[in-house]
Short mmCIF file of C-alpha atoms and ligand atoms in Angstrom, two decimals:
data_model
loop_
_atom_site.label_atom_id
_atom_site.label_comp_id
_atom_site.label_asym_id
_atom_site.label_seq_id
_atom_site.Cartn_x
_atom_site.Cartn_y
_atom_site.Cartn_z
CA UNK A 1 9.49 16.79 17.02
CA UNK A 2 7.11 17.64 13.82
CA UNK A 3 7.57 16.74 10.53
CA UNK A 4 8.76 20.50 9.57
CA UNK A 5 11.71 19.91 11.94
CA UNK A 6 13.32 17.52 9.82
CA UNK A 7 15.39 19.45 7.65
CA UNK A 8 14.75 18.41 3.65
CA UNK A 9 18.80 18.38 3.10
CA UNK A 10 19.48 15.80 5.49
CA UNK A 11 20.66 12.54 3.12
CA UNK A 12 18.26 10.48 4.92
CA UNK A 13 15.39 12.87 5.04
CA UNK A 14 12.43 10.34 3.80
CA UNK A 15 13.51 7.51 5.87
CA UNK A 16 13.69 10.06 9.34
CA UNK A 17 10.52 11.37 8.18
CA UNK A 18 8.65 8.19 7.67
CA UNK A 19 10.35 7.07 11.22
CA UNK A 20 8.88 9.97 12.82
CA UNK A 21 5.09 9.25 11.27
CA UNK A 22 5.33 5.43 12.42
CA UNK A 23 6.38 6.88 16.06
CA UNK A 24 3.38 9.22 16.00
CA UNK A 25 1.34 6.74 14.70
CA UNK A 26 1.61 4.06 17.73
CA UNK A 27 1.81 7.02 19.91
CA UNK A 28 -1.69 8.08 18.60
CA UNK A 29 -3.06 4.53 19.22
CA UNK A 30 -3.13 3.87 15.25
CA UNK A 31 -0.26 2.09 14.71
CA UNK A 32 0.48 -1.00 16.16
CA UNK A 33 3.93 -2.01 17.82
CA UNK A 34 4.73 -4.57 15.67
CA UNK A 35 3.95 -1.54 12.32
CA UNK A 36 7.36 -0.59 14.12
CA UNK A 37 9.19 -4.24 12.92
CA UNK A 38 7.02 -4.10 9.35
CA UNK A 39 8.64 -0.45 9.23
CA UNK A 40 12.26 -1.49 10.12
CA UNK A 41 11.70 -4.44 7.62
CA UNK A 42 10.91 -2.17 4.82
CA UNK A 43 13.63 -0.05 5.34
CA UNK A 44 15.97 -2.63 5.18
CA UNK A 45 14.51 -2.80 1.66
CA UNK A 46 14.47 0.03 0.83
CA UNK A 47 18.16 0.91 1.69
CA UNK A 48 18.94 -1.77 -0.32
CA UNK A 49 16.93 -0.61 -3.59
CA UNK A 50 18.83 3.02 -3.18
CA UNK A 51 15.52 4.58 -1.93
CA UNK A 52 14.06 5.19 -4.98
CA UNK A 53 11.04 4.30 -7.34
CA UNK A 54 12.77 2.18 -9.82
CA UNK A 55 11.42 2.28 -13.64
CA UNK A 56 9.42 -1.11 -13.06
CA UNK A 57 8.13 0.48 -9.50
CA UNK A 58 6.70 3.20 -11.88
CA UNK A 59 5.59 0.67 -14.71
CA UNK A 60 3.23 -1.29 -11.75
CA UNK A 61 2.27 1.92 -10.49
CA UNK A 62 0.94 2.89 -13.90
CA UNK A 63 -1.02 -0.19 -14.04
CA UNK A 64 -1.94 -0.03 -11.18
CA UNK A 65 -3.91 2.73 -11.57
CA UNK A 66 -4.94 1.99 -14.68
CA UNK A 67 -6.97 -0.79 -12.98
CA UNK A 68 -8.25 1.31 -10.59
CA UNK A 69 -9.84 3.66 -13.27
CA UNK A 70 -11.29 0.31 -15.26
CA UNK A 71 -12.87 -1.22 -11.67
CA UNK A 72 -16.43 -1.57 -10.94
CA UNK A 73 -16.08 -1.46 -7.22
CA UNK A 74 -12.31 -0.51 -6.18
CA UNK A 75 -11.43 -0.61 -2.65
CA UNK A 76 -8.04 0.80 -0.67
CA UNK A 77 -7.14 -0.89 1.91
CA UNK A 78 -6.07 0.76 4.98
CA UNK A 79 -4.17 -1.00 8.13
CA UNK A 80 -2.13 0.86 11.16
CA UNK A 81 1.06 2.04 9.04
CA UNK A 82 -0.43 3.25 6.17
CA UNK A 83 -2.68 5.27 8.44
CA UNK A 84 0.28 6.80 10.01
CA UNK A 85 2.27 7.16 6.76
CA UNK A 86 -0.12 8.49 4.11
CA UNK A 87 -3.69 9.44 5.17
CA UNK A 88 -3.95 12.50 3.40
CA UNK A 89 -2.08 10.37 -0.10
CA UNK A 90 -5.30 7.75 0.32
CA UNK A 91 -7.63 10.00 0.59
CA UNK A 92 -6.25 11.10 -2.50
CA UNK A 93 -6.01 8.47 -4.34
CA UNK A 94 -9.45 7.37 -3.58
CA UNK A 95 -10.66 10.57 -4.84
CA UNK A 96 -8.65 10.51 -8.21
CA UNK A 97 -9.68 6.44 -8.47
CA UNK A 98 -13.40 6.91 -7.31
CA UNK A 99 -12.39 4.15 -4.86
CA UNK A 100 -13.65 3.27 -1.75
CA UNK A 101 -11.43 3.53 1.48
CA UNK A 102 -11.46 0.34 4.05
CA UNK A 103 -9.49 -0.41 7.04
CA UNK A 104 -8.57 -3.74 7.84
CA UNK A 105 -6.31 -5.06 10.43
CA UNK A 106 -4.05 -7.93 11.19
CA UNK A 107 -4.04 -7.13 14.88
CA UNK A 108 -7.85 -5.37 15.23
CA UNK A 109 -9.59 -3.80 18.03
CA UNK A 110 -12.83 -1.60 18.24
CA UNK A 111 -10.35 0.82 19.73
CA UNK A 112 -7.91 1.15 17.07
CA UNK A 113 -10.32 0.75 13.73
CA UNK A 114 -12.26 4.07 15.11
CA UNK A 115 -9.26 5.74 15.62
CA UNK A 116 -7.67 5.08 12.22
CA UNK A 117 -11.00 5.85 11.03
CA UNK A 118 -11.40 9.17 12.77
CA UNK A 119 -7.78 9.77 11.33
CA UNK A 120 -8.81 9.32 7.90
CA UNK A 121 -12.02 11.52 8.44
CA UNK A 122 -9.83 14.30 9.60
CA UNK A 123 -7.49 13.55 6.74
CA UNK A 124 -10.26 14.39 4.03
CA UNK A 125 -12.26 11.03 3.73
CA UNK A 126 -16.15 11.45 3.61
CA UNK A 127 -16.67 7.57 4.22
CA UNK A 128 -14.46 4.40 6.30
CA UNK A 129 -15.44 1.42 5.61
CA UNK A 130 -14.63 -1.94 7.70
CA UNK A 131 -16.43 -1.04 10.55
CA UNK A 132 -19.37 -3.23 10.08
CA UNK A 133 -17.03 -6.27 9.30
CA UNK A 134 -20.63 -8.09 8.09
CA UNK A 135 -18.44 -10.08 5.56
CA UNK A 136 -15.75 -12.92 5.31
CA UNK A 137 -12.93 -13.57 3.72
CA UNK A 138 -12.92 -17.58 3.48
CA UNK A 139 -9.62 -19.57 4.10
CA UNK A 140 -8.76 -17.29 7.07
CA UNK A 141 -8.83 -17.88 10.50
CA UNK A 142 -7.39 -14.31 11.73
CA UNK A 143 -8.81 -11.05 12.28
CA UNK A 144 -7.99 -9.85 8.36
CA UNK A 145 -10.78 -11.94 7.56
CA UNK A 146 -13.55 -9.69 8.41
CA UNK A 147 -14.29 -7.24 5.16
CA UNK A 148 -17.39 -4.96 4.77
CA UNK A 149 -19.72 -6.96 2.36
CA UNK A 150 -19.94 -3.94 0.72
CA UNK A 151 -16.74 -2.60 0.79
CA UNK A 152 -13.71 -5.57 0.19
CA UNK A 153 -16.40 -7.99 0.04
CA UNK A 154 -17.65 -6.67 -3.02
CA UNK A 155 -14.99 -5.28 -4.77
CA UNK A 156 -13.42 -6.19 -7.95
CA UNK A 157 -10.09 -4.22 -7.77
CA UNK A 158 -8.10 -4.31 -4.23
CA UNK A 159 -5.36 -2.04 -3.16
CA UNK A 160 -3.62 -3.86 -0.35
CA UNK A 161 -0.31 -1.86 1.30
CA UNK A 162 2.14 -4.16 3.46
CA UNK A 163 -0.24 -7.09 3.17
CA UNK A 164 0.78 -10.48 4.87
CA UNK A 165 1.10 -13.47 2.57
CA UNK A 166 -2.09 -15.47 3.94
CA UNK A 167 -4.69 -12.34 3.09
CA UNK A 168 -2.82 -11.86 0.06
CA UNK A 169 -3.19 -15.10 -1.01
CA UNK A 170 -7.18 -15.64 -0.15
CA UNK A 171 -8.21 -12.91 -1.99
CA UNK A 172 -6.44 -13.60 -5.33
CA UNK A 173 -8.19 -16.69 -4.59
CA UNK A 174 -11.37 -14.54 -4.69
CA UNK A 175 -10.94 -13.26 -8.09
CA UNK A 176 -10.16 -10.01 -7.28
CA UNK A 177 -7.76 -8.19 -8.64
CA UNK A 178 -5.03 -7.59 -6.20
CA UNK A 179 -2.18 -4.38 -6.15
CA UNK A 180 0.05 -4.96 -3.58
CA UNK A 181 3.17 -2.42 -2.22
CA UNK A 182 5.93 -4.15 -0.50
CA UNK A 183 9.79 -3.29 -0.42
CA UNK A 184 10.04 -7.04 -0.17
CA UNK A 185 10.12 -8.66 -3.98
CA UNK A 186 10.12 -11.75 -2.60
CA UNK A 187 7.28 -11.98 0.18
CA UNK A 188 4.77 -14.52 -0.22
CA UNK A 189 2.15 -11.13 -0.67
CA UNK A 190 4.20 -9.75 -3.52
CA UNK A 191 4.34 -13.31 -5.54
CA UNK A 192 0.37 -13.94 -5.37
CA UNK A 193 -0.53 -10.22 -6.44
CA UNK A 194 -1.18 -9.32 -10.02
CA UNK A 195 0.40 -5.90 -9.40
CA UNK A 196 3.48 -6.24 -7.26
CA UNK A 197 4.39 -2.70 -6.40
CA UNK A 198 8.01 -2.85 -5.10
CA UNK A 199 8.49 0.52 -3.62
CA UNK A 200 7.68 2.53 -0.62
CA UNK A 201 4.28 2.94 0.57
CA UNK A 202 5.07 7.00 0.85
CA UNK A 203 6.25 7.34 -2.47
CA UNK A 204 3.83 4.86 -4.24
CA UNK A 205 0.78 6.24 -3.28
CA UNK A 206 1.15 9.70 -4.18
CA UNK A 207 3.17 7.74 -7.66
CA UNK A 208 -0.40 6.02 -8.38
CA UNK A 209 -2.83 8.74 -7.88
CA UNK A 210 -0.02 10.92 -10.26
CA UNK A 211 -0.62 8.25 -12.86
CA UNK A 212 -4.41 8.00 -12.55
CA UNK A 213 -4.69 11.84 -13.03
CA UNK A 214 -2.59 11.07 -16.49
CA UNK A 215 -5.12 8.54 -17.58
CA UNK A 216 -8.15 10.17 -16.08
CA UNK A 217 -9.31 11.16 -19.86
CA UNK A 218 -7.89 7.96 -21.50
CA UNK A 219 -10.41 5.77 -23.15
CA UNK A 220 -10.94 1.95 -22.47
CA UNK A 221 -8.40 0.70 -24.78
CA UNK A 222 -5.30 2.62 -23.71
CA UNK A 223 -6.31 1.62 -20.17
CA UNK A 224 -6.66 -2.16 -21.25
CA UNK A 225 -3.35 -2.00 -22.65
CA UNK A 226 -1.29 -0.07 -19.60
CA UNK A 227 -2.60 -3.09 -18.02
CA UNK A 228 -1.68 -5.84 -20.42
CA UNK A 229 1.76 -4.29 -21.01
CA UNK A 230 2.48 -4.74 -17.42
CA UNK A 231 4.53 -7.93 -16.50
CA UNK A 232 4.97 -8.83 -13.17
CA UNK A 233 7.33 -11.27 -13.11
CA UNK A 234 9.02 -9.09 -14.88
CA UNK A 235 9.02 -6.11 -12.43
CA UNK A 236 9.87 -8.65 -9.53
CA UNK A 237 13.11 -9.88 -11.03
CA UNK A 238 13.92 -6.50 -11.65
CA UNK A 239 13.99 -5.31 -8.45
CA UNK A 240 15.50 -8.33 -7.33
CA UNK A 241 18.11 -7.91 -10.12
CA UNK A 242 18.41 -4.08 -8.37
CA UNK A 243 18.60 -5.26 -5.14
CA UNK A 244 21.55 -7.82 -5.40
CA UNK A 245 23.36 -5.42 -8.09
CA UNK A 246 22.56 -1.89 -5.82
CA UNK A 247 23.31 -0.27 -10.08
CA UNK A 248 21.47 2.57 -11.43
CA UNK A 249 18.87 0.94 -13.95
CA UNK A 250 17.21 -2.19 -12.99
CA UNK A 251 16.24 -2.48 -16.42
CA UNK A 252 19.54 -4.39 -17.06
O1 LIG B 301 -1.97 -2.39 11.49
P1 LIG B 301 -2.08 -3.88 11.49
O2 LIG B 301 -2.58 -4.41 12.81
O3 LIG B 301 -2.92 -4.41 10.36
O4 LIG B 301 -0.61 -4.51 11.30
C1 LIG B 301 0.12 -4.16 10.16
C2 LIG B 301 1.51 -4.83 10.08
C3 LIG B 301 2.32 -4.05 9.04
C4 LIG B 301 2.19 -4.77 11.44
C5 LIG B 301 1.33 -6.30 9.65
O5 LIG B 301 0.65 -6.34 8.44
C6 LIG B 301 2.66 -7.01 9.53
O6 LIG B 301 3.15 -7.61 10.46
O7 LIG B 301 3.25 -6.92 8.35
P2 LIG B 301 4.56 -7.76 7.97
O8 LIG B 301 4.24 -9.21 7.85
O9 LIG B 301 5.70 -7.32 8.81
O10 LIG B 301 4.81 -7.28 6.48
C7 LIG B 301 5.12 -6.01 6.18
C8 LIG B 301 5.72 -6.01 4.75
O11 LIG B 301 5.63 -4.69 4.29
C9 LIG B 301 7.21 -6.41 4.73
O12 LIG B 301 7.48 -7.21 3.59
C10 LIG B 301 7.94 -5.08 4.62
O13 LIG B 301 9.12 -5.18 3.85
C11 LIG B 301 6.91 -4.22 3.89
N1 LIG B 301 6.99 -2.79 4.27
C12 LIG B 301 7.25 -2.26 5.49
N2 LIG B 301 7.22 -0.91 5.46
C13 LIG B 301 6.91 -0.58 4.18
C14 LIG B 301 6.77 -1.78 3.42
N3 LIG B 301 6.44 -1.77 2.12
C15 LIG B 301 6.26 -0.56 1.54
N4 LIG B 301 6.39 0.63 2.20
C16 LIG B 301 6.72 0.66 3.52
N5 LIG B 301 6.84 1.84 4.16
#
């Protein structure tokens, strides 16, 4: 099965499609078996926010790129699901953000980086980082540690998609400023980020590179204040508010 067989009518047609990337994904050696838990995970989440971006998705993802376009050095990070879910969307994004593209793995081998790196390649991206792994990120003792020094290592802005709570954690410790997407408001990753993005990895990519286009021409100021406006406690209770009330408008 392809893509283009699912048909775009079906009432689950997102959720079968991003199934059926996941599966080709750890078929293709890119994504790893557990991406298949993380995946079921995040559907469970995303079932239960109505499988949608909700307003204060959108308001994060808005600031989120905002950031992005007011970076010195801003870096996407790439691991085995979002590889399999949106290469094409971060290659993308990078382009729109002038952002570097890393991958970095919780369960890493040489065998798996190239491929997600070839992936990427044929997906549009002139340059992978995280191959060189010539950097450290202190306060972990698991294979997300190793960064490019030039790449995560050096970067002031960090886009980090289904993070776990530990990496999350050491590089807010860094300084860096850290966007995170994760279905789950209330994972450890989501709390220590300074832009929760509670929404789906396949629609908030494409949501953030949409927004960055908007503000391409903005000047400093408006992008300082799409930042400052942004509340992230705020956007978590919201879509905890959403999840527990399933209603239309989180904004409630
Ligand atoms: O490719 P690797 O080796 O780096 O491994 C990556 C996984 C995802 C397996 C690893 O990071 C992991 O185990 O992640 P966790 O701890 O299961 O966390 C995944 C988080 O992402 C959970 O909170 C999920 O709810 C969330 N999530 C899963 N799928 C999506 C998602 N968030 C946004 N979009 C999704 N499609």
């Amino acid at each position: 099965m392809t893509d283009a067989d699912i048909p775009e009518s079906h009432p689950r047609y997102e959720s079968l499609l991003t199934r059926h990337r996941i599966e080709a994904g750890v078929e293709k050696g890119i994504t790893s078996r557990q991406g298949l838990i993380a995946q079921g995970r995040g559907e469970a989440f995303d079932y239960l926010l109505g499988e949608r971006t909700l307003p204060s998705a959108d308001a994060a993802e808005r600031a989120a790129a905002a950031h992005l376009l007011l970076a010195d050095h801003p870096v996407l990070s790439v691991n085995g699901n979002v590889a399999a879910l949106v290469p094409g969307e971060v290659v993308d994004l990078a382009e729109a953000t002038a952002a570097d593209i890393e991958v970095n793995l919780f369960n890493r081998t040489d065998e798996r980086m190239e491929r997600i790196a070839d992936h990427l390649r044929d997906h549009g991206a002139s340059e992978v980082k995280g191959l060189t792994a010539d950097g450290r990120i202190p306060g972990l003792d698991h294979e997300r540690a190793k960064v490019d020094a030039d790449g995560i290592g050096d970067a002031d802005v960090v886009v980090v998609p289904l993070e776990d709570g530990d990496r999350a954690e050491a590089l807010g410790e860094l300084g860096k400023v850290e966007v995170v997407i994760d279905l789950n408001p209330m994972s450890r990753s989501a709390r220590a980020a300074d832009v929760p993005i509670v929404d789906n990895v396949i629609r908030a990519v494409p949501a953030i590179a949409e927004h960055a286009r908007d503000l391409a021409d903005a000047d400093r100021e408006t992008l300082e204040s799409a930042v400052a406006e942004f509340d992230a406690d705020e956007a978590l209770a919201a879509a905890e508010r959403a999840i527990r009330e399933g209603g239309d408008d989180d904004e409630t």
